[in-house]
Amino acid sequence: MTEITLYHFLVISSLLFSLGLYAMITRRNSILILMGVELMLNAANINFVAFSHFGNFGASGHLSALVIIVLAAAEAAIALAIVLNIYRTFNTVNADEADKLKE
Amino acid sequence: MELTQNLHDLLSLRAELVLTAVILLLLGIELFSKGNKTLLRVVSLTGIGVVLILLFGESSTAQKLFIGSNGVPLMIIEPLGTFAKIIASISALFTILFMGINREDSTMVRREGEFMVLLLCTVLGVFFLSSSYDLILLYTGFELLSISSYALAGYNKRSSQSSEASLKYLVYGAASSAIMIYGISILYGLTGTTNIFIIQAILGSGALSGALLLMAIVFLLAGIAFKISAFPFHFWTPDVYEGAPTHFTAYLSVASKIGGFILLLRLILDLFFRKGFNSEILQPVSDLPWNDILIFISIGSMTIGNLVALWQKNIKRLLAYSSIAHAGYLLAGIAALNSTGLVAVLVYFAFYLLMNMGAFLVVILIKNEIHSEMLEDYNGIGSKLPLYAIALSIFLVSLTGLPPTAGFIGKFYILMALVNADLVLLAFFLFLNSVISLYYYVRVMKHLFISKPEKELGEAKQNVYGGVLTLVLAVPTIIFGIFFTPILRLAEAALKFYLP
Amino acid sequence: MTYYSLVFWLFALITVGSAFIVVMSKNLIYSVFSLLLTFFGVAGLYVLLSADFIAIVQLIVYVGGILIVLIFGVMLTGSVLTEGLKTNVTNMLLGSVATGALAGLLILLFTNNNLYPNTQVLTPVPLKDISRLFIVDYLVLFELLGVLLLAALIGAASIGRKEKV
């Protein structure tokens, strides 16, 4: 087997990024698109950590990766709240329609 | 000791600190006084007032902050960033004033405190976007602006339209910022740092290959294009603008755009181009087709925005497409890549704040009376609500860019910059697009003044508070169309470190 | 180094394979659970890059937090949002061609540029360096992240809470 170099990690990150983008382009389900976004963020993180490791850039890549993880968590929290709210409004909308039909 | 120095520098971020303090204070008031509305409004408006005073105070100075172990600063307080901060603060001020009038949903009034807190968080995001010189810090500011905006877009919780708007905004916003951070990660890989100054130095030495760098820049531009709703990332704009509560739409159309534009200007002026002007044209630090990219996005945005706007029946959707077109006009000013163009962009943005906020204000006021945003329901408003109708006409004429309004001056300067830079084709497109836009803006006025209403309008009267606010925005739109020199001087002062 | 390579290929396979299932699966539940595998795989890659701390944070925040949130989203919304899962063929074709081309281009560009061809064992970054960078050099970023989390908290509570009418 060949020696593992930076390129191996970059290939993985490119694949993850493209898969995430594929989810965003072709899928219409919002949660699936959000999963695609998580894939893309992970790809960026792999880039940061891999470049930092092989390029000997010190801790700055690790710092960026940590920040991105924090931002992803914040985004996920807001996303769940919005999805919940949509679920609720859609249910009430359907209930309203049922009421109208009865009249 | 570096830590003490950094703590000391933290205190130099006066406007940001005051803003954060106001956010915490508002949270406290919301918690402990059962959401006392008068108190909330007084505190938030005074807070923004103090921030504005501080910003005007520091609007001509430059200060390097958080100089790290590598000798480059993380943030610089300088006039261009301060200009953007002032625009964002003023639009937040107006948004809080608009909030009191918007009667789209009764539960919205009860949660006013939360709205203000999130709104000020977006302002803080713009503040950090305006003065950061580190890509990770810039990205965090960008995300603070985005994340609070997602929540605000869905603020009208009981309306399924508003919830859908926030979901759409979140999904595509998250995706585009993920693309952007991927671009940043490539840039980091190429240079080994996220600091703008070091990256510029490395780019300037010409050690980097073109194609991968171009890829990183395209990814970066994707995130920015989303924020300023420029082609080809404009598709979310109409749905979100229509669904979000109207006072927030007004804010989004101005503050979110200035956030994106200041980031673009920062990248262009400090990262990808040499500081200092050589024969009036900016010199890129490495060999990249900047002109072509910017011209492509600019022409795409104005053409798509204006053409689709022709078919719109809902005024908010119409204004959304018009805001896409305006992103195109502003980008045209940047694409000129000369000093006239930069001044023109800032001047145009100051006027855009007035006319776009004004147009959305009148939409709120009219919706309060007739409970509709559809153009066909606007028939006969001109005789029923003359002040609102005339004000809306002024804003629309200004958005078209006809004299004697402020919009004309902005557009005139952009055209002049384009001619100076020999971009005749782009200038021609801009002119053609303005002619197209005239058609749909005039169509709104036709509905207001000429078309007869099909059914008799019910009770509709103009209220004093709304009228005063409208005048506050409409009168300057006319005055600045004639006496525009102060704004011009302001824009030139904002660019004093970049102009020759 | 053979063990290193072996472990790398294992994690690479887990990461990319499960990511593929996430995107292609017709069932949202399958997607969300293979996302779990992807996150594990990425954490493994971090360990191979001698970024142990990031790997642990990845496990705690992504697997323990974000993934749970996503599972909640899937379970709670059920049929409301899953309707859009079917995609039309032209869109899929166009999407796969475009993203396939992008992946190819990225890989080509990455491998063609002779970036950092180190293969010798590099010293890992000590945790102390990361924390020093965070608290001293990037102090303002640290503070800003605090405000951002507060904003996310308020936003989520404000939107997610049930409203008395």
Short mmCIF file of C-alpha atoms in Angstrom, two decimals, chain B residues 2-3 6-7 13 24 27 66 69 74 107 110-111 114 117-118 121 124 128 134 136-137 140-141 143-144 151 154-155 157-158 182 189-190 194 209 211-212 215, chain C residues 81 102 105-106 109-110 113 115-116 132-133 135-141 143-145 147-152 154-165:
data_model
loop_
_atom_site.label_atom_id
_atom_site.label_comp_id
_atom_site.label_asym_id
_atom_site.label_seq_id
_atom_site.Cartn_x
_atom_site.Cartn_y
_atom_site.Cartn_z
CA GLU B 2 -0.30 39.80 25.21
CA LEU B 3 -3.48 38.87 27.04
CA ASN B 6 -5.89 42.10 24.01
CA LEU B 7 -8.20 42.74 26.94
CA LEU B 13 -14.45 48.24 20.52
CA LEU B 24 -28.17 41.97 27.49
CA LEU B 27 -32.98 40.49 27.65
CA PHE B 66 -5.59 42.62 18.55
CA SER B 69 2.08 37.03 17.81
CA LEU B 74 -7.27 40.86 13.76
CA THR B 107 -48.62 37.56 18.99
CA ARG B 110 -46.00 40.31 22.63
CA ARG B 111 -42.58 39.02 21.59
CA GLU B 114 -36.99 38.92 21.50
CA VAL B 117 -32.53 41.26 20.80
CA LEU B 118 -32.17 39.20 17.62
CA CYS B 121 -27.49 40.56 17.16
CA LEU B 124 -23.47 43.12 15.79
CA PHE B 128 -17.78 42.38 12.98
CA ASP B 134 -9.29 37.55 9.61
CA ILE B 136 -12.48 33.04 10.46
CA LEU B 137 -13.57 36.11 12.40
CA THR B 140 -18.23 34.13 12.46
CA GLY B 141 -19.64 37.62 12.04
CA GLU B 143 -22.88 33.54 10.66
CA LEU B 144 -24.08 35.72 13.54
CA ALA B 151 -35.01 33.22 13.30
CA GLY B 154 -39.88 33.18 10.78
CA TYR B 155 -40.90 35.62 13.43
CA LYS B 157 -44.95 32.19 13.78
CA ARG B 158 -48.59 31.62 13.09
CA TYR B 182 -14.99 25.45 1.99
CA GLY B 189 -4.47 25.44 2.62
CA LEU B 190 -2.78 27.53 -0.04
CA THR B 194 -6.57 33.03 7.67
CA SER B 209 -1.26 28.63 -8.87
CA ALA B 211 -6.89 27.45 -10.90
CA LEU B 212 -7.22 26.36 -7.28
CA MET B 215 -11.94 27.90 -7.25
CA LEU C 81 -41.59 17.10 5.09
CA LEU C 102 -16.99 19.44 -9.56
CA LEU C 105 -12.15 19.12 -10.88
CA LEU C 106 -11.43 19.57 -7.17
CA LEU C 109 -6.65 20.60 -8.80
CA PHE C 110 -5.69 19.30 -5.38
CA ASN C 113 -0.67 21.30 -7.15
CA LEU C 115 1.14 21.01 -1.90
CA TYR C 116 3.09 19.99 1.20
CA ARG C 132 -3.58 29.66 23.97
CA LEU C 133 -4.55 30.72 20.45
CA ILE C 135 -7.92 32.68 24.65
CA VAL C 136 -5.05 35.03 23.82
CA ASP C 137 -4.74 35.76 20.10
CA TYR C 138 -8.35 35.16 19.15
CA LEU C 139 -9.89 36.48 22.35
CA VAL C 140 -12.41 38.58 20.44
CA LEU C 141 -13.49 35.57 18.38
CA GLU C 143 -16.27 36.42 22.94
CA LEU C 144 -18.13 36.72 19.65
CA LEU C 145 -18.87 32.99 19.69
CA VAL C 147 -22.80 36.16 21.69
CA LEU C 148 -23.56 33.93 18.70
CA LEU C 149 -24.55 31.01 20.91
CA LEU C 150 -26.74 33.35 22.94
CA ALA C 151 -28.41 34.56 19.75
CA ALA C 152 -28.96 30.97 18.60
CA ILE C 154 -32.85 33.01 21.99
CA GLY C 155 -33.78 32.49 18.37
CA ALA C 156 -34.45 28.79 18.87
CA ALA C 157 -36.48 29.39 22.02
CA SER C 158 -38.43 32.20 20.42
CA ILE C 159 -39.31 30.22 17.30
CA GLY C 160 -39.73 26.79 18.84
CA ARG C 161 -41.89 27.78 21.81
CA LYS C 162 -45.60 27.16 21.64
CA GLU C 163 -47.53 30.40 21.63
CA LYS C 164 -50.59 31.02 23.75
CA VAL C 165 -53.19 32.68 21.58
#
